[in-house]
XYZ file of C-alpha atoms in Angstrom:
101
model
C 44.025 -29.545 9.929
C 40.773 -27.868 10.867
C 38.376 -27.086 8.046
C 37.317 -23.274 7.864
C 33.448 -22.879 7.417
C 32.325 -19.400 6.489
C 29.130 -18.269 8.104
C 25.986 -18.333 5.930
C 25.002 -14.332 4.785
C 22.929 -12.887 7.744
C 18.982 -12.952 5.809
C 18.104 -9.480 5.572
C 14.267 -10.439 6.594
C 15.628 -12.075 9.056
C 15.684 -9.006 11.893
C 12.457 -6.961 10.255
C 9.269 -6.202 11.894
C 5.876 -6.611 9.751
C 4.591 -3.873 11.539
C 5.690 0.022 11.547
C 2.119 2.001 11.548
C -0.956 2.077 9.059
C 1.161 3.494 5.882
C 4.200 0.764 5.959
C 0.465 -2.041 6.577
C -0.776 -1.150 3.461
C 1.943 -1.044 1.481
C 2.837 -4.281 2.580
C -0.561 -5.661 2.019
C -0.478 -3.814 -1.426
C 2.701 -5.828 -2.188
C 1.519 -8.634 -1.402
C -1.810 -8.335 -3.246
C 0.641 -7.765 -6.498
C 2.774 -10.824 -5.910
C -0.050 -13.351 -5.528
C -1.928 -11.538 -8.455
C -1.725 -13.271 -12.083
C -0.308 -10.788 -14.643
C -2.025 -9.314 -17.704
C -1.275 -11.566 -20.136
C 0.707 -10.500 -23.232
C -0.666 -10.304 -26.704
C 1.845 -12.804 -27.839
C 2.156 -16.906 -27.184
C 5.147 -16.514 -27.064
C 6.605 -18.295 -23.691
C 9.964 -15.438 -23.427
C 6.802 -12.902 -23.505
C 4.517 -14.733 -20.815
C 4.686 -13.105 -17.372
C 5.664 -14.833 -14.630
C 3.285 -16.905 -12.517
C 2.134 -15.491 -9.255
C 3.648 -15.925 -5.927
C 1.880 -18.302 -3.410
C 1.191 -16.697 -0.345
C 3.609 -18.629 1.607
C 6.175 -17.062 -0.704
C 4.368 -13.773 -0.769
C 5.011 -13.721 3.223
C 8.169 -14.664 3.067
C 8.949 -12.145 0.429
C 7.323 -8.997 2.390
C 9.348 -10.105 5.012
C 12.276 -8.637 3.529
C 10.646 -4.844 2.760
C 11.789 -2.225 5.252
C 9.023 -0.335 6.911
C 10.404 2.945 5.142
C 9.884 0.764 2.023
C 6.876 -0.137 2.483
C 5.620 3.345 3.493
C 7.091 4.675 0.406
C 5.285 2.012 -1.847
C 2.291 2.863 -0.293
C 2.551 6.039 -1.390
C 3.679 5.428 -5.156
C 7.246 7.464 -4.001
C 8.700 3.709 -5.235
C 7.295 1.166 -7.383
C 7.909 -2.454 -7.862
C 9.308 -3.375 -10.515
C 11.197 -7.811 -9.787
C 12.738 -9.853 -7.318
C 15.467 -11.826 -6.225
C 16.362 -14.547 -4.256
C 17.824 -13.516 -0.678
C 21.239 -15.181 -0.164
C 20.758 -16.046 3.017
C 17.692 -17.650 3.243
C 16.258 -18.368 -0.522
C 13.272 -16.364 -0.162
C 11.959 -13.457 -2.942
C 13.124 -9.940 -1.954
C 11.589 -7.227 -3.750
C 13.460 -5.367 -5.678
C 11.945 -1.415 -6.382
C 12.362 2.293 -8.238
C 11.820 5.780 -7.003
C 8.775 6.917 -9.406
């Protein structure tokens, strides 16, 4: 009896290049000067209420890794803003999740 193994999911970040012209640069270092940046905090102690702690910039990397160059281009531009991320399936890194503006 042989033992089926599915495939792990194919990382999104996996095939994307960090470059893609001056535009898709800065928003990418833009991004990445928000996820390393402590939050504002909240008026409240309460700890449902704190914001999250900052990315380190290993994570940060890894994380920018995963924005298309149209993406980026567009955040650098405010046409989409950044709003959370979540873990890529594939390789358990932060992908950045965003909204048109």
């Amino acid at each position: 009896m042989s033992s089926a193994t599915s495939a792990p999911p194919e990382c999104p970040g996996a095939g994307l290049s960090p470059g893609g012209g001056t535009l898709a640069r800065t928003g990418r270092r833009k991004l990445r000067e928000e996820l390393t940046t402590p939050a504002t905090t909240t008026a409240t102690d309460c700890p449902k209420c704190a914001p999250a702690a900052p990315l380190s910039d290993i994570e940060a990397q890894r994380a920018v890794r995963h924005v298309p160059t149209a993406v980026a281009v567009a955040y650098a531009t405010g046409l989409v803003e950044f709003v959370s991320c979540v873990d890529c399936p594939a390789c358990g890194a932060w992908v950045p999740q965003f909204i048109e503006t």
